[in-house]
Coordinates of C-alpha atoms in Angstrom, one line a residue:
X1 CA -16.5 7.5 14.9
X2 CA -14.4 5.5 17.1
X3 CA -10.4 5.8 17.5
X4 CA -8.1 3.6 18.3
X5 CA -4.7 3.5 19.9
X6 CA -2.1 1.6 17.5
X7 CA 1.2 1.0 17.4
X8 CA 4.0 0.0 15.1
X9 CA 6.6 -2.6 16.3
X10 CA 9.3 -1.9 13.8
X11 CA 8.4 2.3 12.6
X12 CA 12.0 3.0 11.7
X13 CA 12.7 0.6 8.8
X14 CA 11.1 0.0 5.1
X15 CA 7.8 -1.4 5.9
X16 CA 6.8 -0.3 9.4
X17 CA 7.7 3.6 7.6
X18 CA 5.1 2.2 4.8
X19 CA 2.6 1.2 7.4
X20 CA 2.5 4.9 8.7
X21 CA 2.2 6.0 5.3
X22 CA -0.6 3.6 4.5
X23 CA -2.6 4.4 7.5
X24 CA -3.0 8.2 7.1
X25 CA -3.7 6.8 3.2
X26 CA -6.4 4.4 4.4
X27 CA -7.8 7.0 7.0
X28 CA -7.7 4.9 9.6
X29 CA -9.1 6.6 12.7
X30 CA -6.6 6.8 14.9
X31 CA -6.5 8.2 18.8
X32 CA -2.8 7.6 19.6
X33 CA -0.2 6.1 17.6
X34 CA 3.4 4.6 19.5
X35 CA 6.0 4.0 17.1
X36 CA 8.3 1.3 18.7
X37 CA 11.5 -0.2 17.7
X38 CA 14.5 -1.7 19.3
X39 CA 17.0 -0.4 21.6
X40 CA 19.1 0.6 18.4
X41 CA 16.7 2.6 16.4
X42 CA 14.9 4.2 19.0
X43 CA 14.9 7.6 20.0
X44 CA 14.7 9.1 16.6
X45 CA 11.5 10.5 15.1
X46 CA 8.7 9.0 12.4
X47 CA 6.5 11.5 10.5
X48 CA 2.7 10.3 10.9
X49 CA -0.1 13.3 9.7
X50 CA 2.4 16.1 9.5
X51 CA 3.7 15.2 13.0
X52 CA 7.3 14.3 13.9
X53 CA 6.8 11.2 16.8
X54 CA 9.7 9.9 19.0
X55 CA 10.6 6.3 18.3
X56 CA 9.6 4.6 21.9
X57 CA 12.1 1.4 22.8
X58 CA 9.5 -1.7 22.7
X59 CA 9.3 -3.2 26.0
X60 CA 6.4 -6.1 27.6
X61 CA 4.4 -2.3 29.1
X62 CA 4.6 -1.0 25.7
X63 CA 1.5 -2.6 24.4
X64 CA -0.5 -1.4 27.6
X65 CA -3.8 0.6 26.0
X66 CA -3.4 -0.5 22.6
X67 CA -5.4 -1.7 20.7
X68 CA -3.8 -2.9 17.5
X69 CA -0.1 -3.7 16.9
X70 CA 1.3 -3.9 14.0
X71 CA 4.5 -6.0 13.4
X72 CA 7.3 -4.9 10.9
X73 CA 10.3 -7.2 12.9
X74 CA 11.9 -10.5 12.0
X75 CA 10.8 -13.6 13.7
X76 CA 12.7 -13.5 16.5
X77 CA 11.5 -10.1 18.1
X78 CA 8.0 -10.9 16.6
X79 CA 8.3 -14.3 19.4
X80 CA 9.7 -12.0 21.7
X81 CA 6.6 -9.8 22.1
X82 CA 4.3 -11.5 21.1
X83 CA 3.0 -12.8 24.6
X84 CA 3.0 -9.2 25.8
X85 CA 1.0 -8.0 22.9
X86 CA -1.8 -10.8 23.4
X87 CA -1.4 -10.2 27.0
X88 CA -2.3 -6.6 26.6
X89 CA -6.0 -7.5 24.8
X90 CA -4.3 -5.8 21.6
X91 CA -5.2 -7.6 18.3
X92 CA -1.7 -8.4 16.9
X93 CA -1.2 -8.1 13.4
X94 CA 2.2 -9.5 12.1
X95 CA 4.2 -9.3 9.1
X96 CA 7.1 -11.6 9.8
X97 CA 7.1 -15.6 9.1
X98 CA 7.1 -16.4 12.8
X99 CA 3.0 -17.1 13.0
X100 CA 2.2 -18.2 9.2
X101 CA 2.1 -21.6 9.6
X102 CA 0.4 -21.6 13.0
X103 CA -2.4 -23.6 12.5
X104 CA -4.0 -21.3 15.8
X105 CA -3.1 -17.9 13.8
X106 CA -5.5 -16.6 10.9
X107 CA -3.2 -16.3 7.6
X108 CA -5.1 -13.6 5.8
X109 CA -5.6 -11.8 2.7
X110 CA -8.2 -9.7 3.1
X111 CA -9.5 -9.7 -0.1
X112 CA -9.6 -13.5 -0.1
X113 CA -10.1 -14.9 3.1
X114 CA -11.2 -11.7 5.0
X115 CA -13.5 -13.7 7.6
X116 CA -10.8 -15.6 8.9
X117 CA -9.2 -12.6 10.8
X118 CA -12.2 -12.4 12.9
X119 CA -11.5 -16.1 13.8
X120 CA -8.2 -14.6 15.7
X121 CA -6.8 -15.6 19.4
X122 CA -5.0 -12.5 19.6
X123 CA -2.5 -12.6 16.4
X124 CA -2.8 -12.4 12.9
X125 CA -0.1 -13.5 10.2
X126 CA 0.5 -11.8 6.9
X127 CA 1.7 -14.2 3.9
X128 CA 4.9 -13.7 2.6
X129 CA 5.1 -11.1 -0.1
X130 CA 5.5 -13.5 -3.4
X131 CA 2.7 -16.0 -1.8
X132 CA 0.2 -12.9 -1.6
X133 CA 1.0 -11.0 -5.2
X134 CA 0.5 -14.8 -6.3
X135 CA -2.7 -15.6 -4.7
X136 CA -4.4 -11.8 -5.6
X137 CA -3.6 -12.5 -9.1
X138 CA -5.6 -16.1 -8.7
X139 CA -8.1 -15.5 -6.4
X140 CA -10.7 -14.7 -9.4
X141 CA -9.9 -17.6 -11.2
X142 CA -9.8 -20.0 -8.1
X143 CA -14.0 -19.1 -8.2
X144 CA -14.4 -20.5 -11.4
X145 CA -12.9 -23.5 -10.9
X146 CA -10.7 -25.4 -7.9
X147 CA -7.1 -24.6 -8.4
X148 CA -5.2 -28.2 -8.6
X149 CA -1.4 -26.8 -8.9
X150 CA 0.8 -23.7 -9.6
X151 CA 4.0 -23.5 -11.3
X152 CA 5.6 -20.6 -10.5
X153 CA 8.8 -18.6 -11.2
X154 CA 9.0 -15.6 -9.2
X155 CA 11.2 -12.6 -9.9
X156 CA 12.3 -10.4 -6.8
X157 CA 13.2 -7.2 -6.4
X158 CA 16.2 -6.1 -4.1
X159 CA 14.3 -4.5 -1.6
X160 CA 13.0 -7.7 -0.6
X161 CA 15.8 -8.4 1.3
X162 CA 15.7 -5.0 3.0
X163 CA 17.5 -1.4 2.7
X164 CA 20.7 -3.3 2.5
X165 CA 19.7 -5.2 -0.7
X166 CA 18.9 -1.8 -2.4
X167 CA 22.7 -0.5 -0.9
X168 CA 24.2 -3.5 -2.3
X169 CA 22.9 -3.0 -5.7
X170 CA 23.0 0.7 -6.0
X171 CA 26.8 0.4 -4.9
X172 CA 27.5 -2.6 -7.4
X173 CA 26.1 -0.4 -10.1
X174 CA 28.2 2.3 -8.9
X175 CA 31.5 0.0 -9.1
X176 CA 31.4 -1.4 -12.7
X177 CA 30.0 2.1 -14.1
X178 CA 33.9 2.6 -13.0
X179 CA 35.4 -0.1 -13.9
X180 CA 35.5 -1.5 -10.5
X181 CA 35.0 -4.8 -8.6
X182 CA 31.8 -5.0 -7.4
X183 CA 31.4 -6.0 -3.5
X184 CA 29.5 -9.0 -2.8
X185 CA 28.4 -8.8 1.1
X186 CA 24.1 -9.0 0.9
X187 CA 23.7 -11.5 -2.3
X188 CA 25.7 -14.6 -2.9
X189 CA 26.9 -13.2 -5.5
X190 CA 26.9 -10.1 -7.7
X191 CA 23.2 -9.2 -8.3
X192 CA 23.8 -6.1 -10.6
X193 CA 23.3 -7.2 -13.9
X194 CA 22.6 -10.5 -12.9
X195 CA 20.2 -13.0 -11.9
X196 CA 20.4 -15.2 -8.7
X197 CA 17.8 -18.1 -8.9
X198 CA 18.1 -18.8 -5.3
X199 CA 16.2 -17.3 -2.1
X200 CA 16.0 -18.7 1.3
X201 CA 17.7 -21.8 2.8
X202 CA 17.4 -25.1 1.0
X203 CA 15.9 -27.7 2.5
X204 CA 15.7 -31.4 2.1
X205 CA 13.7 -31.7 -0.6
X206 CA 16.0 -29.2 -2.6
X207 CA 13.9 -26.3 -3.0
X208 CA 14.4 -23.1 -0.3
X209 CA 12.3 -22.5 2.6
X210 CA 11.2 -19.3 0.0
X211 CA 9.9 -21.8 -2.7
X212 CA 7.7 -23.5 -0.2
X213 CA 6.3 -21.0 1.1
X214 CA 3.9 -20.4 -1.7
X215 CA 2.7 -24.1 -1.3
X216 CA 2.2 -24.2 2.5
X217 CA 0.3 -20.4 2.9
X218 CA -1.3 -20.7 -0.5
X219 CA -3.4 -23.3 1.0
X220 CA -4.2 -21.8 4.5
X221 CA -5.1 -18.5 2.6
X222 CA -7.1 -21.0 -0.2
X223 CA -8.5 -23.3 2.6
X224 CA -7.2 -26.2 -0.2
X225 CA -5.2 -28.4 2.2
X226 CA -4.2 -30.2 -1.2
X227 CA -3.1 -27.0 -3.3
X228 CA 0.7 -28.4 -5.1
X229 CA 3.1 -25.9 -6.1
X230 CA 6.1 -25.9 -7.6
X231 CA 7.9 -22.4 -6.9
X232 CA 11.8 -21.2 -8.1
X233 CA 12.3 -17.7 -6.8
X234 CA 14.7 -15.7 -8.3
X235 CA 16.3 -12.2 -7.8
X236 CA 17.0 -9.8 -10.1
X237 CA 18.3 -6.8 -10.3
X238 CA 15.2 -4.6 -9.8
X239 CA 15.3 -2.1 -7.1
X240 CA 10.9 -2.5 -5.9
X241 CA 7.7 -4.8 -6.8
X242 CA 7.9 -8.5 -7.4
X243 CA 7.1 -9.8 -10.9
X244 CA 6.0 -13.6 -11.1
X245 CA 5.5 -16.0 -14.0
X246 CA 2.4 -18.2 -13.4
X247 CA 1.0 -22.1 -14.4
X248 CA -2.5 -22.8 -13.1
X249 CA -4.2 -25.6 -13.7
X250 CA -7.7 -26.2 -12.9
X251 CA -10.2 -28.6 -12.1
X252 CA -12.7 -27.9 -14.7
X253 CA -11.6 -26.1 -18.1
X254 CA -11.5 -22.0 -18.0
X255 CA -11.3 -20.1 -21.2
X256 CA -8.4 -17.2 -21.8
X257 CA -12.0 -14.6 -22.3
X258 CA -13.2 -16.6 -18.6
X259 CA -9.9 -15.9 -16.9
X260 CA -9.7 -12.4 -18.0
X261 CA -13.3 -11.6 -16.5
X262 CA -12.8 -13.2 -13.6
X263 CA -9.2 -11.3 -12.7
X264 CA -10.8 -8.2 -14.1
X265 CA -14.0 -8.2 -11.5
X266 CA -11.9 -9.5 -8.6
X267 CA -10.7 -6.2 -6.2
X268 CA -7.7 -5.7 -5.9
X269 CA -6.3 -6.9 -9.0
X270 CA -5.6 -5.2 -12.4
X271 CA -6.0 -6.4 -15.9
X272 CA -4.1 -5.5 -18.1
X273 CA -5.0 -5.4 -21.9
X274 CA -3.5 -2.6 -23.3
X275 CA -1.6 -0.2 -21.1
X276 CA 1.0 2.1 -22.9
X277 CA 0.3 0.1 -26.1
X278 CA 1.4 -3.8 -24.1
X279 CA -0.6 -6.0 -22.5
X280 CA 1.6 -6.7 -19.5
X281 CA 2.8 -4.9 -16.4
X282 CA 6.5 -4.1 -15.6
X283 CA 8.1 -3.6 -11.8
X284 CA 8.0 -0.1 -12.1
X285 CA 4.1 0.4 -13.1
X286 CA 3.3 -1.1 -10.1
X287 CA 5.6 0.5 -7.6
X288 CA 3.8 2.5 -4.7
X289 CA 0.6 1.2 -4.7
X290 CA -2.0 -1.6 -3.7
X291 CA -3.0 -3.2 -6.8
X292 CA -1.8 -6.6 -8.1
X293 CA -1.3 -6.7 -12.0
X294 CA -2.1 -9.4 -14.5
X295 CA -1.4 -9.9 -17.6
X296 CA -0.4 -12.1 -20.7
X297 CA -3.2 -14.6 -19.5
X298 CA -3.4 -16.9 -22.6
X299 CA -3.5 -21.0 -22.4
X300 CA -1.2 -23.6 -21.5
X301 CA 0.0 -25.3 -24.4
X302 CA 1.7 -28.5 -22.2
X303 CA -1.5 -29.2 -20.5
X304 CA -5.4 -29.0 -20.6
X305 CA -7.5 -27.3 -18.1
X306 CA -4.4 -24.7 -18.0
X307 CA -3.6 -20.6 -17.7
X308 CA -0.2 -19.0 -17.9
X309 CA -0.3 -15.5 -17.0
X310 CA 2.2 -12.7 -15.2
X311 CA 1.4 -10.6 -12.8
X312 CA 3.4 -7.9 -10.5
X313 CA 2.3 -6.0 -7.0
X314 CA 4.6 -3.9 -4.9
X315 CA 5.9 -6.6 -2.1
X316 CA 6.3 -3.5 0.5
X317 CA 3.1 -1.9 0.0
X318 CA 0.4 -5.1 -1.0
X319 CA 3.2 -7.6 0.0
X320 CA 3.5 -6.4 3.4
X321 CA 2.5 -3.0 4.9
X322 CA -0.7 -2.6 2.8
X323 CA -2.2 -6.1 3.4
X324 CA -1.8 -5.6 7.1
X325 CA -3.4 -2.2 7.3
X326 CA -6.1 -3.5 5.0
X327 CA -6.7 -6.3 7.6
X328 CA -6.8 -3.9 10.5
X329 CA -9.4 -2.0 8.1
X330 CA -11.8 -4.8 8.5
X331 CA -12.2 -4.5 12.6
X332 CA -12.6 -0.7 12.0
X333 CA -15.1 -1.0 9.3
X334 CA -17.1 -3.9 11.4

């Protein structure tokens, strides 16, 4: 079996540590593996197959030899190396926004538009957490029937905006169990027992760059250049997993029994029916693994040729590190 020589721009923080986790999971055949990071965070050690492995500060010679990268960074260090990487011959697969909308750079899913990534020029873009969860969870449907429009209400966890999101609201807990003011440095404003129903930067057409992402990836990863969606994100005081709350209406009619058959055979995705005595999933049943939940699929009473459903999915694992791995997973298995 053939190895190959992969690194991990980003090791030290919450997804490129899920990433090594998910590699040894997926038993991905590995020859060397080069945890990288910046000039801060290296020099300490990752765990990878029972193995403690210095953190390497990412340079242009890093990527020398590899053959994968995989990027757990934010935009601006994604940019930064990204010339080096493709430079390299090493097949670049990143997690940040920087390439999504890259009309040059396969968006993929690999459940859903697998093929593409072989279409690649050197880079390969992960969808944003919310826009992937979302898309798993209509994927099955979008065979029976063209997918006109989504309305969707997403609900976030903390950890989506990194181990300082989960610091803020563990600490804010903290505070008020005392009696104390709770600090407000990550959120706009205090997230503990609260809901904020704003993410991202608004733009002109007053929804967030967060909101529109959903629209703008959902139809590079759909190939449906006319896919309308109308997204408010939200966070809530949940520490992992996104949930979302979800309006699809179709070209032709599907029936509730259709929908459920279709999101039941699609991999990947979960129905459920009856799971502790509900038929819905919660944040916490889908932490730590791959699978994107669905439930509560029943019809649209506003509209015809319309599904409302929820769904839930881990945004670290399936939402970022997973989907990426899964990706790579394709070139090994071809």
């Amino acid at each position: 079996m053939k190895k190959y020589n992969i690194a991990v721009l980003g090791a030290t923080g919450a997804v490129g540590r899920e990433m090594l986790k998910v590699l040894e999971e997926y038993h991905i055949p590995v020859e060397k593996l080069l945890p990288l990071a910046s000039a801060r965070s290296a020099g300490g050690y990752v765990k990878f197959k029972g193995q403690d492995i210095l953190v390497e500060q990412a340079s242009d010679d890093s990527f020398d030899g590899m053959d994968f990268v995989l990027g757990a960074v934010k935009n601006d260090m994604s940019k930064r190396f990204a010339p080096a990487i493709k430079k390299s011959g090493a097949v670049y697969i990143d997690n940040s926004s920087a390439f999504r909308m890259d009309e040059n750079v396969p968006l993929v899913v690999p459940e859903i538009n697998g093929e593409d990534a072989f279409k690649n020029k050197g880079i390969i873009a992960n969808p944003n957490c919310s826009s992937t969860i979302t898309l798993m969870a209509l994927a099955g449907i979008a065979k029976l029937s063209p997918i006109k429009s989504i309305t969707a209400c997403t609900y976030q966890a903390v950890s989506g905006a990194g181990q300082a999101g989960l610091t803020e609201l563990e600490s804010q807990l903290n505070a008020i169990s005392k009696g104390e003011q709770a600090e407000c440095k990550v959120f706009p404003t205090q997230i503990a027992m609260n809901v904020i129903p704003c993410i991202g930067e608004y733009l002109p057409n007053l929804y967030t760059d967060e909101e529109m992402k959903m629209q703008n990836e959902g139809r590079r990863v759909l190939h449906d250049p006319d896919l309308k969606v109308c997204c408010t994100c939200v966070r809530v005081p949940v520490m992992r997993s996104h949930s979302i709350s979800l309006t699809v209406r179709t070209e032709h009619k599907i029936s509730v029994e259709e929908a459920k058959n279709a999101v039941r055979n699609f991999s990947g995705v979960k129905l459920i029916e009856d799971y502790e005595g509900r038929n819905y999933p919660t944040p916490l049943d889908t932490e730590n693994q791959d699978l994107v939940w669905v439930g509560r699929i029943r019809e649209d009473l506003t509209c015809d040729n319309s599904l409302a459903l929820w769904c839930c999915g881990d945004q670290i694992r399936k939402g970022a590190a997973s989907n990426a791995v899964q990706i790579l997973k394709l070139f090994t298995e071809k």
